[in-house]
């Protein structure tokens, strides 16, 4: 149970959680996937997949395990190199040669595209403050003082400034995930990816994280979220994408997809999980 009284949804904390970026080409989608395919050991786990995401849009990816949702997300920032296809940000290809990204291209891409994982991936030997500050120093070239100031600002906005001196191991799972969100935002990305951010948390702790994500969505961040939280997909997403067997089966506004799914596979999935 949280003892901190800081509310991430308060008016003060909503301000400057995120500053809306300017696209390279304002008329282009913020993110575009063109015929992305991913093979593992000769098996195709993500078939030719294309999707466009507008700036400020929140997309929820739902579907059964093994549907290719997390693989798709990991291809967006090249944690998995696509076997074929092209990824564009603001109308520009993120790499010159799709299957051979350079280190400079990857660094530039991961500065633009932040990611929050299921397992937090915080450094256990560093304080919460250093977990958020260190990437800024190394990637953005900020001084320690500048990085620490920005870190405290972000920790405050996710309700975690009171844990700045603590180690991540002394924080709950929900607190660690909020720290991970602050760390990702510290690099000032234009797009945020969330891969099942609440799957390792109990409902109460998961609600803390979803609340921060909701405020981030309200502030205009482009977000791609793989989630098993149907309530989040219903309430927060602008568009819900249902995937199965490595393909996008159906997509649309959440009220349409949940209320009147057009594909039998979607209906069968929702009958089980959306009760």
Tab-separated table of C-alpha atoms in Angstrom:
chain	number	residue	atom	x	y	z
A	1	UNK	CA	0.000	0.000	0.000
A	2	UNK	CA	1.353	3.427	-0.909
A	3	UNK	CA	2.150	5.799	1.910
A	4	UNK	CA	3.073	8.706	-0.331
A	5	UNK	CA	0.382	11.359	-0.721
A	6	UNK	CA	1.644	12.664	-4.057
A	7	UNK	CA	-1.061	12.170	-6.686
A	8	UNK	CA	0.304	11.793	-10.222
A	9	UNK	CA	-3.049	12.941	-11.596
A	10	UNK	CA	-3.060	16.287	-9.769
A	11	UNK	CA	-3.038	19.454	-11.862
A	12	UNK	CA	0.487	20.298	-10.778
A	13	UNK	CA	1.815	16.900	-11.763
A	14	UNK	CA	0.032	16.940	-15.135
A	15	UNK	CA	2.006	19.983	-16.214
A	16	UNK	CA	5.122	19.231	-18.282
A	17	UNK	CA	4.967	15.469	-17.790
A	18	UNK	CA	5.533	15.433	-21.492
A	19	UNK	CA	6.026	18.128	-24.118
A	20	UNK	CA	4.404	17.314	-27.447
A	21	UNK	CA	7.138	16.814	-30.076
A	22	UNK	CA	7.203	18.207	-33.578
A	23	UNK	CA	7.221	15.531	-36.287
A	24	UNK	CA	9.935	15.574	-38.938
A	25	UNK	CA	7.041	15.777	-41.397
A	26	UNK	CA	3.864	16.967	-39.648
A	27	UNK	CA	1.707	15.420	-42.388
A	28	UNK	CA	3.289	11.984	-42.000
A	29	UNK	CA	2.324	9.344	-39.427
A	30	UNK	CA	4.397	9.537	-36.246
A	31	UNK	CA	5.131	5.817	-36.616
A	32	UNK	CA	4.667	3.679	-39.707
A	33	UNK	CA	5.359	-0.018	-40.151
A	34	UNK	CA	5.473	-1.281	-43.720
A	35	UNK	CA	5.273	-5.040	-44.280
A	36	UNK	CA	7.288	-5.892	-41.172
A	37	UNK	CA	8.151	-9.581	-40.883
A	38	UNK	CA	10.105	-11.374	-38.179
A	39	UNK	CA	11.493	-14.895	-38.434
A	40	UNK	CA	13.052	-16.939	-35.641
A	41	UNK	CA	15.044	-20.015	-36.686
A	42	UNK	CA	13.105	-20.369	-39.908
A	43	UNK	CA	9.686	-19.830	-38.327
A	44	UNK	CA	7.734	-16.664	-39.086
A	45	UNK	CA	6.345	-15.237	-35.835
A	46	UNK	CA	5.271	-11.891	-37.283
A	47	UNK	CA	3.865	-11.911	-40.796
A	48	UNK	CA	3.945	-8.923	-43.140
A	49	UNK	CA	2.432	-6.307	-40.849
A	50	UNK	CA	1.628	-2.714	-41.748
A	51	UNK	CA	0.157	-0.027	-39.514
A	52	UNK	CA	0.233	3.769	-39.233
A	53	UNK	CA	0.088	5.634	-35.915
A	54	UNK	CA	-0.653	9.349	-35.786
A	55	UNK	CA	1.121	11.752	-33.462
A	56	UNK	CA	-0.490	11.695	-30.035
A	57	UNK	CA	-2.407	8.495	-30.754
A	58	UNK	CA	-2.611	5.741	-28.137
A	59	UNK	CA	-2.717	2.245	-29.623
A	60	UNK	CA	-3.495	-0.813	-27.489
A	61	UNK	CA	-2.411	-4.193	-28.842
A	62	UNK	CA	-4.397	-7.110	-27.471
A	63	UNK	CA	-4.530	-10.806	-28.277
A	64	UNK	CA	-3.532	-14.252	-27.031
A	65	UNK	CA	-0.016	-15.218	-25.988
A	66	UNK	CA	2.186	-15.882	-29.002
A	67	UNK	CA	0.220	-13.502	-31.207
A	68	UNK	CA	3.317	-11.448	-32.087
A	69	UNK	CA	2.375	-8.344	-30.092
A	70	UNK	CA	5.617	-8.021	-28.124
A	71	UNK	CA	7.674	-8.987	-31.164
A	72	UNK	CA	6.065	-6.174	-33.134
A	73	UNK	CA	6.829	-3.705	-30.348
A	74	UNK	CA	10.448	-4.852	-30.089
A	75	UNK	CA	10.866	-4.451	-33.844
A	76	UNK	CA	9.794	-0.802	-33.633
A	77	UNK	CA	12.925	0.134	-31.684
A	78	UNK	CA	15.105	-2.643	-33.109
A	79	UNK	CA	15.462	-4.699	-29.975
A	80	UNK	CA	14.523	-7.297	-32.558
A	81	UNK	CA	15.812	-6.651	-36.071
A	82	UNK	CA	12.985	-7.125	-38.591
A	83	UNK	CA	13.602	-9.869	-41.138
A	84	UNK	CA	11.884	-7.729	-43.772
A	85	UNK	CA	9.979	-4.485	-44.092
A	86	UNK	CA	10.535	-0.857	-43.160
A	87	UNK	CA	9.891	1.325	-40.111
A	88	UNK	CA	9.467	5.090	-40.391
A	89	UNK	CA	9.305	7.838	-37.770
A	90	UNK	CA	7.799	11.127	-38.880
A	91	UNK	CA	7.969	9.941	-42.483
A	92	UNK	CA	11.686	9.084	-42.382
A	93	UNK	CA	13.151	5.534	-42.391
A	94	UNK	CA	14.804	4.817	-39.049
A	95	UNK	CA	17.673	2.898	-40.686
A	96	UNK	CA	19.180	2.999	-44.165
A	97	UNK	CA	19.445	-0.799	-44.526
A	98	UNK	CA	16.577	-2.557	-42.742
A	99	UNK	CA	18.443	-5.640	-41.534
A	100	UNK	CA	21.790	-3.917	-40.893
A	101	UNK	CA	21.272	-0.933	-38.584
A	102	UNK	CA	24.369	1.010	-37.585
A	103	UNK	CA	25.177	1.816	-33.965
A	104	UNK	CA	24.569	5.519	-34.644
A	105	UNK	CA	21.155	4.745	-36.145
A	106	UNK	CA	20.190	2.598	-33.167
A	107	UNK	CA	21.270	5.270	-30.676
A	108	UNK	CA	19.252	7.924	-32.506
A	109	UNK	CA	16.228	5.627	-32.742
A	110	UNK	CA	16.243	4.692	-29.060
A	111	UNK	CA	16.486	8.325	-28.088
A	112	UNK	CA	13.278	8.961	-30.048
A	113	UNK	CA	11.502	5.782	-28.950
A	114	UNK	CA	11.366	4.986	-25.230
A	115	UNK	CA	10.382	1.569	-23.937
A	116	UNK	CA	9.046	0.248	-20.645
A	117	UNK	CA	9.296	-3.493	-20.054
A	118	UNK	CA	7.468	-6.008	-17.879
A	119	UNK	CA	10.518	-6.508	-15.664
A	120	UNK	CA	11.483	-2.848	-14.920
A	121	UNK	CA	15.190	-3.359	-15.865
A	122	UNK	CA	16.437	-0.944	-13.198
A	123	UNK	CA	20.000	-1.047	-11.869
A	124	UNK	CA	19.688	-2.554	-8.364
A	125	UNK	CA	23.042	-1.151	-7.169
A	126	UNK	CA	22.144	2.465	-8.011
A	127	UNK	CA	19.737	4.806	-6.268
A	128	UNK	CA	16.414	5.626	-7.876
A	129	UNK	CA	17.755	9.088	-8.726
A	130	UNK	CA	20.865	7.685	-10.431
A	131	UNK	CA	18.760	5.211	-12.397
A	132	UNK	CA	16.952	8.154	-13.972
A	133	UNK	CA	19.946	10.515	-14.232
A	134	UNK	CA	22.663	8.252	-15.607
A	135	UNK	CA	21.091	7.663	-19.054
A	136	UNK	CA	20.687	11.423	-19.504
A	137	UNK	CA	24.375	11.982	-18.814
A	138	UNK	CA	25.485	9.238	-21.188
A	139	UNK	CA	22.987	9.716	-24.017
A	140	UNK	CA	22.107	13.420	-23.878
A	141	UNK	CA	25.407	14.706	-22.484
A	142	UNK	CA	23.783	16.495	-19.564
A	143	UNK	CA	25.818	17.410	-16.519
A	144	UNK	CA	25.087	15.515	-13.327
A	145	UNK	CA	23.396	18.596	-11.865
A	146	UNK	CA	21.193	19.050	-14.933
A	147	UNK	CA	20.315	15.365	-15.061
A	148	UNK	CA	19.512	15.210	-11.358
A	149	UNK	CA	17.257	18.265	-11.592
A	150	UNK	CA	15.326	16.809	-14.522
A	151	UNK	CA	15.147	13.431	-12.769
A	152	UNK	CA	13.626	14.928	-9.641
A	153	UNK	CA	11.083	16.776	-11.775
A	154	UNK	CA	10.022	13.545	-13.493
A	155	UNK	CA	10.057	11.496	-10.300
A	156	UNK	CA	7.768	14.098	-8.766
A	157	UNK	CA	5.388	13.823	-11.680
A	158	UNK	CA	5.074	10.063	-11.297
A	159	UNK	CA	4.752	10.381	-7.515
A	160	UNK	CA	8.175	8.918	-6.697
A	161	UNK	CA	10.353	11.838	-5.562
A	162	UNK	CA	10.225	10.554	-1.984
A	163	UNK	CA	12.139	7.445	-3.112
A	164	UNK	CA	14.975	9.292	-4.882
A	165	UNK	CA	17.657	8.111	-2.439
A	166	UNK	CA	16.338	4.551	-2.149
A	167	UNK	CA	17.487	1.508	-4.067
A	168	UNK	CA	14.967	-0.039	-6.486
A	169	UNK	CA	14.942	-3.208	-4.375
A	170	UNK	CA	13.387	-1.168	-1.563
A	171	UNK	CA	10.477	-0.138	-3.797
A	172	UNK	CA	7.315	-2.051	-4.642
A	173	UNK	CA	6.756	-3.407	-8.127
A	174	UNK	CA	4.365	-0.596	-8.961
A	175	UNK	CA	6.868	1.969	-7.725
A	176	UNK	CA	9.668	0.389	-9.766
A	177	UNK	CA	7.551	0.526	-12.907
A	178	UNK	CA	6.795	4.224	-12.339
A	179	UNK	CA	10.535	4.823	-11.923
A	180	UNK	CA	11.114	2.999	-15.204
A	181	UNK	CA	8.584	5.283	-16.895
A	182	UNK	CA	10.370	8.366	-15.506
A	183	UNK	CA	13.701	6.996	-16.749
A	184	UNK	CA	12.314	6.471	-20.256
A	185	UNK	CA	10.770	9.958	-20.338
A	186	UNK	CA	14.047	11.531	-19.213
A	187	UNK	CA	15.514	10.945	-22.679
A	188	UNK	CA	12.658	13.009	-24.154
A	189	UNK	CA	11.317	10.442	-26.625
A	190	UNK	CA	8.605	11.260	-29.135
A	191	UNK	CA	7.110	7.761	-28.879
A	192	UNK	CA	6.689	5.434	-25.902
A	193	UNK	CA	6.377	1.648	-26.095
A	194	UNK	CA	4.914	-0.325	-23.197
A	195	UNK	CA	5.247	-4.116	-23.217
A	196	UNK	CA	2.760	-5.587	-20.709
A	197	UNK	CA	3.796	-3.008	-18.069
A	198	UNK	CA	1.438	-4.365	-15.399
A	199	UNK	CA	1.642	-8.116	-16.045
A	200	UNK	CA	4.034	-8.724	-13.133
A	201	UNK	CA	1.992	-6.621	-10.694
A	202	UNK	CA	-1.029	-7.317	-8.541
A	203	UNK	CA	-4.174	-5.287	-9.382
A	204	UNK	CA	-3.524	-2.569	-6.792
A	205	UNK	CA	0.059	-1.933	-7.883
A	206	UNK	CA	-0.918	-2.234	-11.526
A	207	UNK	CA	-3.507	0.492	-11.031
A	208	UNK	CA	-0.739	2.884	-9.896
A	209	UNK	CA	1.107	2.346	-13.175
A	210	UNK	CA	-2.007	2.590	-15.339
A	211	UNK	CA	-2.835	5.919	-13.683
A	212	UNK	CA	0.535	7.360	-14.720
A	213	UNK	CA	0.084	5.983	-18.242
A	214	UNK	CA	-3.352	7.569	-18.433
A	215	UNK	CA	-1.909	10.984	-17.568
A	216	UNK	CA	0.855	10.473	-20.120
A	217	UNK	CA	-1.766	9.710	-22.760
A	218	UNK	CA	-3.692	12.864	-21.822
A	219	UNK	CA	-0.538	14.950	-22.240
A	220	UNK	CA	-0.238	13.961	-25.916
A	221	UNK	CA	2.422	11.262	-26.010
A	222	UNK	CA	2.282	8.789	-28.874
A	223	UNK	CA	1.960	5.415	-27.160
A	224	UNK	CA	1.998	1.795	-28.346
A	225	UNK	CA	0.868	-0.472	-25.522
A	226	UNK	CA	0.801	-4.266	-25.433
A	227	UNK	CA	-1.635	-5.055	-22.649
A	228	UNK	CA	-3.833	-7.706	-21.108
A	229	UNK	CA	-5.766	-4.943	-19.307
A	230	UNK	CA	-8.968	-4.773	-21.335
A	231	UNK	CA	-10.230	-1.872	-19.204
A	232	UNK	CA	-7.163	0.185	-20.174
A	233	UNK	CA	-7.673	-0.622	-23.847
A	234	UNK	CA	-11.347	0.330	-23.584
A	235	UNK	CA	-10.897	3.598	-21.691
A	236	UNK	CA	-7.563	5.013	-22.774
A	237	UNK	CA	-6.707	3.822	-26.272
A	238	UNK	CA	-7.736	5.736	-29.371
A	239	UNK	CA	-7.497	2.508	-31.329
A	240	UNK	CA	-7.375	-1.130	-30.277
A	241	UNK	CA	-5.544	-3.679	-32.423
A	242	UNK	CA	-6.318	-7.386	-32.054
A	243	UNK	CA	-3.528	-9.743	-33.117
A	244	UNK	CA	-3.405	-13.521	-33.465
A	245	UNK	CA	-0.889	-15.918	-35.002
A	246	UNK	CA	1.514	-13.156	-35.986
A	247	UNK	CA	-1.030	-11.026	-37.830
A	248	UNK	CA	-3.269	-8.026	-37.253
A	249	UNK	CA	-6.744	-9.552	-37.391
A	250	UNK	CA	-8.859	-6.507	-36.643
A	251	UNK	CA	-8.490	-2.930	-35.444
A	252	UNK	CA	-10.677	0.043	-34.715
A	253	UNK	CA	-11.918	2.423	-32.025
A	254	UNK	CA	-12.258	0.500	-28.752
A	255	UNK	CA	-16.008	1.007	-28.559
A	256	UNK	CA	-16.315	-0.625	-31.979
A	257	UNK	CA	-13.862	-3.476	-31.476
A	258	UNK	CA	-15.183	-4.418	-28.044
A	259	UNK	CA	-18.824	-3.661	-28.788
A	260	UNK	CA	-19.163	-5.097	-32.285
A	261	UNK	CA	-16.115	-7.163	-33.325
A	262	UNK	CA	-16.236	-8.105	-36.989
A	263	UNK	CA	-13.964	-11.153	-36.991
A	264	UNK	CA	-14.843	-14.506	-35.446
A	265	UNK	CA	-11.347	-14.852	-33.940
A	266	UNK	CA	-11.744	-11.502	-32.184
A	267	UNK	CA	-15.144	-12.494	-30.840
A	268	UNK	CA	-13.829	-15.777	-29.430
A	269	UNK	CA	-10.952	-13.992	-27.691
A	270	UNK	CA	-13.160	-11.319	-26.144
A	271	UNK	CA	-15.706	-13.874	-24.952
A	272	UNK	CA	-12.965	-15.349	-22.767
A	273	UNK	CA	-11.094	-12.265	-21.519
A	274	UNK	CA	-13.602	-9.393	-21.569
A	275	UNK	CA	-16.256	-10.456	-19.088
